[in-house]
Amino acid sequence: MTSVRQRPKSRCGPAGRPPTVGPMADRLDHPLGVAVIGPGFMGRLHARAARLHGARLIGVAGSTASRAQAAGRELGTAGFADPVALATHDDVDVVHICTPNDTHVPLATAALAAGKHVICEKPLATGAAEATALAEQARAAGLVGAVPFVYRFYPMVREARERIAAGALGRPHLIHGGYLQDWLLGSEDTNWRVDEARGGRSRAFADIGCHWCDLVEFVSGDRIAALAAQVHVAIPERRGVAVTTEDIALISFRTEAGAVGSAVISQVSAGHKNRLHFEVAGAGAALGFDQEAPDHLRLSDRDATHLLTRDPDRLTPAAARYSRLPPGHPQGYEDCLVAFVGDTYAAVRGAAVDGLPDFEHAARAVRLTEAVLASAAGGGAWVDVARTPQAA
Ligand code: SOE
């Protein structure tokens, strides 16, 4: 990552990269061989990000032979109709799994068993037991398992995390916000995510609510201890098919450190394309972030509100490291994915990387999802996240 203007060298770009150390460093001292399973919107982004980091794209797998061939032609690589053959291919070091949720467990299990590092789209599994087993499999094999909680990679998110850890707000007492989209607002709008058999029992929470929870836990350094939830199907039929997965989830929560909070999660909120926003408030000040204006952070005390701007010369080093462009040149979602993939590859090469979302974080997200479903099934009763009975 190189800035286009002269910047202090220690603050952005490759100089900020952790050094490559550890046992993997020698073994992987070559361009990483990468497999992308699933040629959809996310798979294409993963392929681009991999190449930006100098990886060799060994192949792309699609769900049919013709889709695999078409994706291979488009991405300039081999198309594989058999995803396991690609995931376990000798030349592959890292497998990117970008397929529907119900395929994550078998693909990730096979890739890890073949000694491959794995990046798997969220949710890692549709059940917490399987997600926990995958985290354990990766740990036991000494392989990197990473999950693209990409919003962690906005420079201003890192800035918020640094400032909160340094005590800028005092002890946080309230964490709130939401994640709103409108791409499923119409009764003709549908997708595999709507289908419980492919996407899992939860949809809005498992797809986007988990991002929100991961992000606020990452930024605050605190964890949701107990929650009470409601889920709601707003569009009962889509293209004539009954819907069982929620369009909306509402959660109230208490954290381990004693803060309280709430979030509104919806995929049917007109006018909101991808509005992930949160505020963390303490006795001294409050910090607010909005994914649709990600180059800014709102910092308020009782007297004034400041709009902090992404400027690598003024950010903490932990945030400046992810700032690739000068201020006023917007960075966005794809930059986050590129930074996430770069950090994952650094971890694959043996570096200790701060803030990499791994399979433990992925499994936590699935546990939170099960807590949401358990609470909602119990009429919104409070559920202790650590004690949520795992779904059969
Ligand atoms: C669709 O809701 C989606 O693409 C999610 O699956 C992603 O995780 C989110 O980052 C953007 O929206």
mmCIF file of C-alpha atoms and ligand atoms in Angstrom:
data_model
loop_
_atom_site.group_PDB
_atom_site.id
_atom_site.type_symbol
_atom_site.label_atom_id
_atom_site.label_comp_id
_atom_site.label_asym_id
_atom_site.label_seq_id
_atom_site.Cartn_x
_atom_site.Cartn_y
_atom_site.Cartn_z
ATOM 1 C CA MET A 1 0.000 0.000 0.000
ATOM 2 C CA THR A 2 1.660 3.229 -1.060
ATOM 3 C CA SER A 3 0.450 6.738 -0.476
ATOM 4 C CA VAL A 4 0.359 8.985 -3.554
ATOM 5 C CA ARG A 5 1.926 11.938 -1.720
ATOM 6 C CA GLN A 6 5.031 12.200 0.392
ATOM 7 C CA ARG A 7 4.108 11.121 3.927
ATOM 8 C CA PRO A 8 6.134 10.332 6.994
ATOM 9 C CA LYS A 9 7.389 6.856 6.163
ATOM 10 C CA SER A 10 6.537 5.274 9.469
ATOM 11 C CA ARG A 11 2.871 6.171 9.220
ATOM 12 C CA CYS A 12 1.350 4.591 6.173
ATOM 13 C CA GLY A 13 1.963 2.002 3.530
ATOM 14 C CA PRO A 14 4.315 -0.932 3.644
ATOM 15 C CA ALA A 15 6.509 0.656 6.301
ATOM 16 C CA GLY A 16 3.638 0.098 8.740
ATOM 17 C CA ARG A 17 3.474 -3.631 7.944
ATOM 18 C CA PRO A 18 4.458 -5.998 10.724
ATOM 19 C CA PRO A 19 7.664 -7.871 9.940
ATOM 20 C CA THR A 20 7.448 -11.383 8.547
ATOM 21 C CA VAL A 21 8.616 -13.729 11.270
ATOM 22 C CA GLY A 22 8.044 -17.260 12.497
ATOM 23 C CA PRO A 23 8.078 -20.739 11.037
ATOM 24 C CA MET A 24 5.835 -19.951 8.042
ATOM 25 C CA ALA A 25 8.181 -17.247 6.760
ATOM 26 C CA ASP A 26 10.565 -19.614 4.942
ATOM 27 C CA ARG A 27 7.970 -22.090 3.802
ATOM 28 C CA LEU A 28 5.893 -19.382 2.115
ATOM 29 C CA ASP A 29 8.626 -17.241 0.660
ATOM 30 C CA HIS A 30 6.948 -17.254 -2.750
ATOM 31 C CA PRO A 31 3.857 -15.561 -4.198
ATOM 32 C CA LEU A 32 0.946 -17.149 -2.357
ATOM 33 C CA GLY A 33 -1.173 -19.527 -4.414
ATOM 34 C CA VAL A 34 -4.812 -18.634 -3.925
ATOM 35 C CA ALA A 35 -8.130 -20.342 -4.682
ATOM 36 C CA VAL A 36 -11.391 -18.407 -4.859
ATOM 37 C CA ILE A 37 -14.462 -20.570 -4.317
ATOM 38 C CA GLY A 38 -17.597 -18.763 -5.487
ATOM 39 C CA PRO A 39 -17.480 -16.239 -8.354
ATOM 40 C CA GLY A 40 -20.184 -13.826 -7.146
ATOM 41 C CA PHE A 41 -19.888 -10.196 -5.960
ATOM 42 C CA MET A 42 -17.658 -11.105 -3.008
ATOM 43 C CA GLY A 43 -15.592 -13.730 -4.866
ATOM 44 C CA ARG A 44 -14.602 -11.179 -7.519
ATOM 45 C CA LEU A 45 -13.586 -8.667 -4.852
ATOM 46 C CA HIS A 46 -11.502 -11.342 -3.107
ATOM 47 C CA ALA A 47 -9.786 -12.232 -6.395
ATOM 48 C CA ARG A 48 -8.877 -8.589 -7.031
ATOM 49 C CA ALA A 49 -7.630 -8.114 -3.478
ATOM 50 C CA ALA A 50 -5.521 -11.282 -3.689
ATOM 51 C CA ARG A 51 -3.845 -10.093 -6.871
ATOM 52 C CA LEU A 52 -3.215 -6.635 -5.442
ATOM 53 C CA HIS A 53 -1.165 -8.398 -2.771
ATOM 54 C CA GLY A 54 0.855 -10.282 -5.367
ATOM 55 C CA ALA A 55 -0.912 -13.634 -4.985
ATOM 56 C CA ARG A 56 -1.174 -16.093 -7.855
ATOM 57 C CA LEU A 57 -4.814 -16.956 -8.571
ATOM 58 C CA ILE A 58 -4.685 -20.720 -9.161
ATOM 59 C CA GLY A 59 -8.339 -20.967 -10.011
ATOM 60 C CA VAL A 60 -11.920 -19.997 -9.334
ATOM 61 C CA ALA A 61 -14.702 -22.492 -8.617
ATOM 62 C CA GLY A 62 -18.329 -22.047 -9.623
ATOM 63 C CA SER A 63 -21.390 -24.138 -8.831
ATOM 64 C CA THR A 64 -21.662 -25.519 -12.404
ATOM 65 C CA ALA A 65 -19.061 -26.283 -15.080
ATOM 66 C CA SER A 66 -20.308 -23.460 -17.310
ATOM 67 C CA ARG A 67 -20.285 -20.900 -14.463
ATOM 68 C CA ALA A 68 -16.805 -22.014 -13.459
ATOM 69 C CA GLN A 69 -15.539 -21.657 -17.060
ATOM 70 C CA ALA A 70 -17.151 -18.217 -17.463
ATOM 71 C CA ALA A 71 -15.673 -16.998 -14.151
ATOM 72 C CA GLY A 72 -12.268 -18.413 -15.067
ATOM 73 C CA ARG A 73 -12.334 -16.587 -18.420
ATOM 74 C CA GLU A 74 -13.418 -13.331 -16.794
ATOM 75 C CA LEU A 75 -10.782 -13.501 -14.059
ATOM 76 C CA GLY A 76 -8.043 -14.837 -16.328
ATOM 77 C CA THR A 77 -7.560 -18.091 -14.437
ATOM 78 C CA ALA A 78 -8.658 -21.733 -14.500
ATOM 79 C CA GLY A 79 -12.334 -22.485 -13.815
ATOM 80 C CA PHE A 80 -13.028 -25.461 -11.530
ATOM 81 C CA ALA A 81 -16.424 -27.153 -11.327
ATOM 82 C CA ASP A 82 -15.266 -29.127 -8.267
ATOM 83 C CA PRO A 83 -14.591 -26.698 -5.388
ATOM 84 C CA VAL A 84 -12.889 -29.323 -3.218
ATOM 85 C CA ALA A 85 -10.438 -30.198 -6.009
ATOM 86 C CA LEU A 86 -9.481 -26.515 -6.191
ATOM 87 C CA ALA A 87 -9.393 -25.999 -2.410
ATOM 88 C CA THR A 88 -7.029 -28.947 -1.936
ATOM 89 C CA HIS A 89 -4.889 -28.300 -5.055
ATOM 90 C CA ASP A 90 -1.122 -28.625 -4.423
ATOM 91 C CA ASP A 91 -0.360 -25.075 -5.613
ATOM 92 C CA VAL A 92 -2.884 -23.468 -3.268
ATOM 93 C CA ASP A 93 -1.761 -21.915 0.028
ATOM 94 C CA VAL A 94 -4.886 -19.895 0.874
ATOM 95 C CA VAL A 95 -8.519 -20.730 0.100
ATOM 96 C CA HIS A 96 -11.069 -17.894 -0.082
ATOM 97 C CA ILE A 97 -14.595 -19.270 0.509
ATOM 98 C CA CYS A 98 -17.221 -16.920 -0.931
ATOM 99 C CA THR A 99 -20.131 -19.326 -1.446
ATOM 100 C CA PRO A 100 -23.596 -19.568 0.176
ATOM 101 C CA ASN A 101 -23.579 -20.159 3.936
ATOM 102 C CA ASP A 102 -24.595 -23.851 3.881
ATOM 103 C CA THR A 103 -21.386 -24.759 2.014
ATOM 104 C CA HIS A 104 -18.928 -23.042 4.385
ATOM 105 C CA VAL A 105 -18.439 -25.924 6.849
ATOM 106 C CA PRO A 106 -17.664 -28.711 4.343
ATOM 107 C CA LEU A 107 -15.397 -26.480 2.247
ATOM 108 C CA ALA A 108 -13.487 -24.992 5.183
ATOM 109 C CA THR A 109 -13.128 -28.427 6.822
ATOM 110 C CA ALA A 110 -11.687 -29.938 3.620
ATOM 111 C CA ALA A 111 -9.330 -26.992 3.025
ATOM 112 C CA LEU A 112 -7.980 -27.023 6.599
ATOM 113 C CA ALA A 113 -7.597 -30.825 6.499
ATOM 114 C CA ALA A 114 -5.447 -30.362 3.366
ATOM 115 C CA GLY A 115 -3.219 -27.884 5.254
ATOM 116 C CA LYS A 116 -4.560 -24.732 3.591
ATOM 117 C CA HIS A 117 -5.094 -21.382 5.279
ATOM 118 C CA VAL A 118 -8.699 -20.267 4.940
ATOM 119 C CA ILE A 119 -10.560 -17.003 4.533
ATOM 120 C CA CYS A 120 -14.271 -17.753 4.850
ATOM 121 C CA GLU A 121 -17.137 -15.330 4.377
ATOM 122 C CA LYS A 122 -19.464 -14.909 7.332
ATOM 123 C CA PRO A 123 -21.316 -16.605 8.859
ATOM 124 C CA LEU A 124 -18.576 -19.241 9.176
ATOM 125 C CA ALA A 125 -21.310 -21.804 9.887
ATOM 126 C CA THR A 126 -25.043 -21.769 10.415
ATOM 127 C CA GLY A 127 -24.606 -23.388 13.855
ATOM 128 C CA ALA A 128 -22.270 -22.407 16.712
ATOM 129 C CA ALA A 129 -21.056 -25.968 17.330
ATOM 130 C CA GLU A 130 -19.732 -26.269 13.759
ATOM 131 C CA ALA A 131 -18.166 -22.794 13.851
ATOM 132 C CA THR A 132 -16.409 -23.599 17.140
ATOM 133 C CA ALA A 133 -15.159 -26.904 15.693
ATOM 134 C CA LEU A 134 -13.674 -25.072 12.681
ATOM 135 C CA ALA A 135 -11.933 -22.556 14.939
ATOM 136 C CA GLU A 136 -10.471 -25.484 16.892
ATOM 137 C CA GLN A 137 -9.425 -27.308 13.686
ATOM 138 C CA ALA A 138 -7.547 -24.219 12.425
ATOM 139 C CA ARG A 139 -5.905 -23.642 15.819
ATOM 140 C CA ALA A 140 -4.817 -27.269 16.198
ATOM 141 C CA ALA A 141 -3.345 -27.331 12.677
ATOM 142 C CA GLY A 142 -1.515 -24.004 13.158
ATOM 143 C CA LEU A 143 -3.337 -22.556 10.146
ATOM 144 C CA VAL A 144 -4.813 -19.089 9.732
ATOM 145 C CA GLY A 145 -8.600 -18.980 9.635
ATOM 146 C CA ALA A 146 -9.866 -15.453 8.942
ATOM 147 C CA VAL A 147 -13.343 -14.011 8.467
ATOM 148 C CA PRO A 148 -13.952 -10.755 6.574
ATOM 149 C CA PHE A 149 -15.336 -8.493 9.269
ATOM 150 C CA VAL A 150 -14.077 -5.839 6.902
ATOM 151 C CA TYR A 151 -15.462 -2.765 8.660
ATOM 152 C CA ARG A 152 -12.658 -3.154 11.219
ATOM 153 C CA PHE A 153 -10.301 -1.986 8.467
ATOM 154 C CA TYR A 154 -11.549 1.584 8.109
ATOM 155 C CA PRO A 155 -8.841 3.915 9.402
ATOM 156 C CA MET A 156 -11.419 5.898 11.419
ATOM 157 C CA VAL A 157 -12.638 2.695 13.080
ATOM 158 C CA ARG A 158 -9.060 2.010 14.188
ATOM 159 C CA GLU A 159 -8.847 5.627 15.369
ATOM 160 C CA ALA A 160 -11.998 5.183 17.465
ATOM 161 C CA ARG A 161 -10.588 1.980 18.954
ATOM 162 C CA GLU A 162 -7.294 3.667 19.865
ATOM 163 C CA ARG A 163 -8.976 6.684 21.435
ATOM 164 C CA ILE A 164 -11.410 4.587 23.468
ATOM 165 C CA ALA A 165 -8.561 2.370 24.715
ATOM 166 C CA ALA A 166 -6.657 5.523 25.700
ATOM 167 C CA GLY A 167 -9.647 6.640 27.812
ATOM 168 C CA ALA A 168 -10.879 9.495 25.579
ATOM 169 C CA LEU A 169 -14.511 8.868 26.550
ATOM 170 C CA GLY A 170 -14.118 7.835 30.164
ATOM 171 C CA ARG A 171 -15.710 4.477 30.948
ATOM 172 C CA PRO A 172 -18.226 3.705 28.146
ATOM 173 C CA HIS A 173 -21.784 3.450 29.502
ATOM 174 C CA LEU A 174 -23.894 3.333 26.328
ATOM 175 C CA ILE A 175 -23.238 1.662 22.951
ATOM 176 C CA HIS A 176 -25.947 2.008 20.335
ATOM 177 C CA GLY A 177 -26.671 2.231 16.621
ATOM 178 C CA GLY A 178 -27.739 -0.105 13.864
ATOM 179 C CA TYR A 179 -27.204 -1.606 10.463
ATOM 180 C CA LEU A 180 -29.852 -0.733 7.864
ATOM 181 C CA GLN A 181 -30.220 -1.817 4.237
ATOM 182 C CA ASP A 182 -33.109 -1.720 1.733
ATOM 183 C CA TRP A 183 -32.114 -4.280 -0.914
ATOM 184 C CA LEU A 184 -34.807 -6.719 0.334
ATOM 185 C CA LEU A 185 -37.613 -4.167 0.718
ATOM 186 C CA GLY A 186 -39.823 -5.408 -2.134
ATOM 187 C CA SER A 187 -41.801 -8.653 -2.185
ATOM 188 C CA GLU A 188 -40.098 -9.470 -5.514
ATOM 189 C CA ASP A 189 -36.635 -9.086 -3.948
ATOM 190 C CA THR A 190 -35.083 -12.385 -3.067
ATOM 191 C CA ASN A 191 -31.762 -14.172 -2.818
ATOM 192 C CA TRP A 192 -30.341 -17.435 -1.482
ATOM 193 C CA ARG A 193 -29.868 -15.663 1.873
ATOM 194 C CA VAL A 194 -33.655 -15.570 2.311
ATOM 195 C CA ASP A 195 -33.875 -19.363 2.088
ATOM 196 C CA GLU A 196 -33.318 -20.919 5.518
ATOM 197 C CA ALA A 197 -31.872 -24.102 3.966
ATOM 198 C CA ARG A 198 -29.071 -22.143 2.277
ATOM 199 C CA GLY A 199 -28.562 -19.131 4.523
ATOM 200 C CA GLY A 200 -29.396 -20.540 7.957
ATOM 201 C CA ARG A 201 -32.191 -19.824 10.439
ATOM 202 C CA SER A 202 -31.219 -16.169 10.866
ATOM 203 C CA ARG A 203 -30.871 -13.807 7.917
ATOM 204 C CA ALA A 204 -30.688 -10.082 8.813
ATOM 205 C CA PHE A 205 -28.786 -10.692 12.041
ATOM 206 C CA ALA A 206 -26.475 -13.401 10.634
ATOM 207 C CA ASP A 207 -25.770 -11.362 7.496
ATOM 208 C CA ILE A 208 -25.326 -7.837 8.861
ATOM 209 C CA GLY A 209 -26.156 -7.768 12.594
ATOM 210 C CA CYS A 210 -23.057 -9.878 13.214
ATOM 211 C CA HIS A 211 -20.926 -7.163 11.531
ATOM 212 C CA TRP A 212 -22.382 -4.563 13.879
ATOM 213 C CA CYS A 213 -21.719 -6.626 17.002
ATOM 214 C CA ASP A 214 -18.203 -7.517 15.882
ATOM 215 C CA LEU A 215 -17.454 -3.877 15.158
ATOM 216 C CA VAL A 216 -18.676 -2.440 18.455
ATOM 217 C CA GLU A 217 -16.948 -5.188 20.432
ATOM 218 C CA PHE A 218 -13.735 -4.504 18.475
ATOM 219 C CA VAL A 219 -13.904 -0.747 18.956
ATOM 220 C CA SER A 220 -15.016 -0.726 22.595
ATOM 221 C CA GLY A 221 -12.839 -3.640 23.739
ATOM 222 C CA ASP A 222 -15.931 -4.823 25.605
ATOM 223 C CA ARG A 223 -18.214 -7.788 24.881
ATOM 224 C CA ILE A 224 -21.955 -8.333 24.859
ATOM 225 C CA ALA A 225 -22.685 -10.459 27.924
ATOM 226 C CA ALA A 226 -26.479 -10.759 27.742
ATOM 227 C CA LEU A 227 -29.100 -9.706 25.246
ATOM 228 C CA ALA A 228 -32.829 -9.529 24.657
ATOM 229 C CA ALA A 229 -34.027 -9.708 21.058
ATOM 230 C CA GLN A 230 -37.048 -9.511 18.793
ATOM 231 C CA VAL A 231 -37.017 -10.708 15.207
ATOM 232 C CA HIS A 232 -39.627 -9.800 12.618
ATOM 233 C CA VAL A 233 -40.554 -10.974 9.126
ATOM 234 C CA ALA A 234 -41.894 -7.834 7.431
ATOM 235 C CA ILE A 235 -42.406 -9.380 3.972
ATOM 236 C CA PRO A 236 -44.093 -12.749 4.632
ATOM 237 C CA GLU A 237 -43.924 -13.906 0.993
ATOM 238 C CA ARG A 238 -41.315 -13.232 -1.656
ATOM 239 C CA ARG A 239 -42.161 -14.249 -5.230
ATOM 240 C CA GLY A 240 -44.916 -16.430 -3.804
ATOM 241 C CA VAL A 241 -42.614 -18.287 -1.387
ATOM 242 C CA ALA A 242 -43.214 -18.046 2.378
ATOM 243 C CA VAL A 243 -40.360 -16.348 4.244
ATOM 244 C CA THR A 244 -39.079 -17.797 7.540
ATOM 245 C CA THR A 245 -35.883 -15.765 8.026
ATOM 246 C CA GLU A 246 -36.090 -12.357 9.704
ATOM 247 C CA ASP A 247 -36.020 -9.035 7.836
ATOM 248 C CA ILE A 248 -35.540 -7.104 11.077
ATOM 249 C CA ALA A 249 -33.819 -7.860 14.390
ATOM 250 C CA LEU A 250 -33.859 -5.577 17.433
ATOM 251 C CA ILE A 251 -31.460 -6.170 20.284
ATOM 252 C CA SER A 252 -30.936 -4.671 23.729
ATOM 253 C CA PHE A 253 -27.816 -5.746 25.576
ATOM 254 C CA ARG A 254 -25.603 -5.487 28.633
ATOM 255 C CA THR A 255 -21.827 -5.764 28.303
ATOM 256 C CA GLU A 256 -19.249 -7.556 30.426
ATOM 257 C CA ALA A 257 -17.877 -4.171 31.600
ATOM 258 C CA GLY A 258 -21.344 -2.939 32.627
ATOM 259 C CA ALA A 259 -22.394 -0.736 29.695
ATOM 260 C CA VAL A 260 -25.852 -1.046 28.127
ATOM 261 C CA GLY A 261 -26.808 -0.756 24.488
ATOM 262 C CA SER A 262 -29.128 -1.445 21.592
ATOM 263 C CA ALA A 263 -29.093 -1.980 17.846
ATOM 264 C CA VAL A 264 -31.669 -1.948 15.059
ATOM 265 C CA ILE A 265 -30.823 -4.364 12.250
ATOM 266 C CA SER A 266 -32.936 -4.253 9.086
ATOM 267 C CA GLN A 267 -32.766 -5.217 5.431
ATOM 268 C CA VAL A 268 -36.077 -3.517 4.648
ATOM 269 C CA SER A 269 -35.420 0.157 5.536
ATOM 270 C CA ALA A 270 -36.050 2.386 2.529
ATOM 271 C CA GLY A 271 -33.287 4.784 1.656
ATOM 272 C CA HIS A 272 -30.562 2.990 3.582
ATOM 273 C CA LYS A 273 -28.185 1.118 1.315
ATOM 274 C CA ASN A 274 -25.568 -0.055 3.775
ATOM 275 C CA ARG A 275 -25.881 2.155 6.837
ATOM 276 C CA LEU A 276 -23.816 0.608 9.596
ATOM 277 C CA HIS A 277 -23.527 3.223 12.349
ATOM 278 C CA PHE A 278 -22.668 3.266 16.031
ATOM 279 C CA GLU A 279 -21.961 5.574 18.925
ATOM 280 C CA VAL A 280 -19.993 4.744 22.065
ATOM 281 C CA ALA A 281 -20.708 7.183 24.889
ATOM 282 C CA GLY A 282 -18.949 7.583 28.221
ATOM 283 C CA ALA A 283 -19.043 10.042 31.109
ATOM 284 C CA GLY A 284 -16.661 12.429 29.331
ATOM 285 C CA ALA A 285 -17.438 12.209 25.618
ATOM 286 C CA ALA A 286 -19.041 10.214 22.800
ATOM 287 C CA LEU A 287 -17.613 8.887 19.531
ATOM 288 C CA GLY A 288 -19.800 8.167 16.493
ATOM 289 C CA PHE A 289 -19.078 6.419 13.171
ATOM 290 C CA ASP A 290 -21.172 5.908 10.038
ATOM 291 C CA GLN A 291 -20.016 3.420 7.371
ATOM 292 C CA GLU A 292 -21.592 5.572 4.628
ATOM 293 C CA ALA A 293 -19.275 8.483 5.578
ATOM 294 C CA PRO A 294 -16.293 6.421 6.667
ATOM 295 C CA ASP A 295 -13.578 9.041 6.415
ATOM 296 C CA HIS A 296 -14.993 10.804 9.481
ATOM 297 C CA LEU A 297 -15.536 10.234 13.160
ATOM 298 C CA ARG A 298 -17.786 12.378 15.348
ATOM 299 C CA LEU A 299 -16.261 13.248 18.717
ATOM 300 C CA SER A 300 -18.515 15.157 21.124
ATOM 301 C CA ASP A 301 -18.291 16.476 24.651
ATOM 302 C CA ARG A 302 -20.971 18.663 26.276
ATOM 303 C CA ASP A 303 -19.544 21.832 24.735
ATOM 304 C CA ALA A 304 -18.827 20.918 21.137
ATOM 305 C CA THR A 305 -18.817 18.288 18.434
ATOM 306 C CA HIS A 306 -15.731 17.796 16.293
ATOM 307 C CA LEU A 307 -15.734 16.013 12.965
ATOM 308 C CA LEU A 308 -12.400 14.207 12.882
ATOM 309 C CA THR A 309 -11.137 13.678 9.338
ATOM 310 C CA ARG A 310 -9.016 10.857 8.013
ATOM 311 C CA ASP A 311 -5.607 12.469 7.643
ATOM 312 C CA PRO A 312 -2.723 10.035 8.042
ATOM 313 C CA ASP A 313 -0.512 12.810 9.422
ATOM 314 C CA ARG A 314 -2.925 13.369 12.301
ATOM 315 C CA LEU A 315 -4.164 9.882 13.067
ATOM 316 C CA THR A 316 -2.708 7.500 15.603
ATOM 317 C CA PRO A 317 -0.187 5.108 13.964
ATOM 318 C CA ALA A 318 -2.619 2.183 14.311
ATOM 319 C CA ALA A 319 -5.159 4.086 12.170
ATOM 320 C CA ALA A 320 -2.683 5.802 9.817
ATOM 321 C CA ARG A 321 -1.410 2.366 8.837
ATOM 322 C CA TYR A 322 -4.705 1.760 6.979
ATOM 323 C CA SER A 323 -4.875 5.214 5.404
ATOM 324 C CA ARG A 324 -3.688 4.740 1.820
ATOM 325 C CA LEU A 325 -4.771 8.055 0.323
ATOM 326 C CA PRO A 326 -4.371 11.707 1.297
ATOM 327 C CA PRO A 327 -7.311 13.342 3.114
ATOM 328 C CA GLY A 328 -10.206 14.308 0.871
ATOM 329 C CA HIS A 329 -9.627 11.302 -1.413
ATOM 330 C CA PRO A 330 -12.295 8.911 -0.127
ATOM 331 C CA GLN A 331 -11.424 5.378 0.914
ATOM 332 C CA GLY A 332 -14.168 2.796 0.952
ATOM 333 C CA TYR A 333 -15.443 -0.731 1.366
ATOM 334 C CA GLU A 334 -13.101 -2.324 -1.167
ATOM 335 C CA ASP A 335 -10.074 -0.717 0.510
ATOM 336 C CA CYS A 336 -11.174 -2.430 3.737
ATOM 337 C CA LEU A 337 -11.340 -5.826 2.039
ATOM 338 C CA VAL A 338 -7.935 -5.262 0.420
ATOM 339 C CA ALA A 339 -6.427 -4.333 3.811
ATOM 340 C CA PHE A 340 -8.069 -7.364 5.450
ATOM 341 C CA VAL A 341 -6.647 -9.709 2.790
ATOM 342 C CA GLY A 342 -3.203 -8.081 3.157
ATOM 343 C CA ASP A 343 -3.246 -8.593 6.924
ATOM 344 C CA THR A 344 -4.425 -12.186 6.508
ATOM 345 C CA TYR A 345 -1.582 -12.929 4.095
ATOM 346 C CA ALA A 346 0.883 -11.307 6.531
ATOM 347 C CA ALA A 347 -0.454 -13.656 9.244
ATOM 348 C CA VAL A 348 -0.104 -16.595 6.839
ATOM 349 C CA ARG A 349 3.550 -15.629 6.436
ATOM 350 C CA GLY A 350 3.944 -15.689 10.196
ATOM 351 C CA ALA A 351 3.478 -12.051 11.251
ATOM 352 C CA ALA A 352 1.632 -11.149 14.442
ATOM 353 C CA VAL A 353 -1.205 -8.940 13.153
ATOM 354 C CA ASP A 354 -3.269 -6.765 15.480
ATOM 355 C CA GLY A 355 -7.013 -6.793 14.953
ATOM 356 C CA LEU A 356 -7.301 -9.632 12.440
ATOM 357 C CA PRO A 357 -10.813 -11.142 12.673
ATOM 358 C CA ASP A 358 -10.203 -14.873 12.966
ATOM 359 C CA PHE A 359 -12.307 -18.020 13.282
ATOM 360 C CA GLU A 360 -12.712 -17.402 17.046
ATOM 361 C CA HIS A 361 -14.407 -14.075 16.214
ATOM 362 C CA ALA A 362 -16.407 -15.848 13.523
ATOM 363 C CA ALA A 363 -17.575 -18.479 16.014
ATOM 364 C CA ARG A 364 -18.492 -15.752 18.517
ATOM 365 C CA ALA A 365 -20.671 -14.121 15.849
ATOM 366 C CA VAL A 366 -22.535 -17.393 15.354
ATOM 367 C CA ARG A 367 -22.971 -17.753 19.146
ATOM 368 C CA LEU A 368 -24.443 -14.232 19.261
ATOM 369 C CA THR A 369 -26.782 -15.183 16.403
ATOM 370 C CA GLU A 370 -27.974 -18.216 18.362
ATOM 371 C CA ALA A 371 -28.498 -16.032 21.432
ATOM 372 C CA VAL A 372 -30.634 -13.650 19.339
ATOM 373 C CA LEU A 373 -32.762 -16.530 18.022
ATOM 374 C CA ALA A 374 -33.072 -18.097 21.495
ATOM 375 C CA SER A 375 -34.161 -14.808 23.052
ATOM 376 C CA ALA A 376 -36.659 -14.073 20.276
ATOM 377 C CA ALA A 377 -38.090 -17.597 20.548
ATOM 378 C CA GLY A 378 -38.559 -16.977 24.266
ATOM 379 C CA GLY A 379 -40.612 -13.818 23.644
ATOM 380 C CA GLY A 380 -37.641 -11.448 24.016
ATOM 381 C CA ALA A 381 -36.367 -12.907 27.290
ATOM 382 C CA TRP A 382 -32.857 -11.956 28.434
ATOM 383 C CA VAL A 383 -30.298 -14.550 27.370
ATOM 384 C CA ASP A 384 -26.796 -14.961 28.742
ATOM 385 C CA VAL A 385 -24.633 -15.256 25.593
ATOM 386 C CA ALA A 386 -22.122 -17.650 27.167
ATOM 387 C CA ARG A 387 -24.914 -19.964 28.304
ATOM 388 C CA THR A 388 -27.080 -20.010 25.169
ATOM 389 C CA PRO A 389 -27.964 -23.630 24.486
ATOM 390 C CA GLN A 390 -26.590 -24.525 21.066
ATOM 391 C CA ALA A 391 -29.169 -25.344 18.436
ATOM 392 C CA ALA A 392 -29.362 -29.007 17.459
HETATM 393 C C1 SOE B 1 -25.500 -8.082 1.894
HETATM 394 O O1 SOE B 1 -26.348 -7.845 2.951
HETATM 395 C C2 SOE B 1 -24.044 -7.697 2.210
HETATM 396 O O2 SOE B 1 -23.318 -7.910 1.020
HETATM 397 C C3 SOE B 1 -23.449 -8.543 3.333
HETATM 398 O O3 SOE B 1 -23.474 -9.921 3.041
HETATM 399 C C4 SOE B 1 -22.036 -8.076 3.620
HETATM 400 O O4 SOE B 1 -21.466 -8.817 4.667
HETATM 401 C C5 SOE B 1 -22.078 -6.594 3.972
HETATM 402 O O5 SOE B 1 -20.762 -6.149 4.187
HETATM 403 C C6 SOE B 1 -22.726 -5.786 2.897
HETATM 404 O O6 SOE B 1 -23.989 -6.328 2.599
#
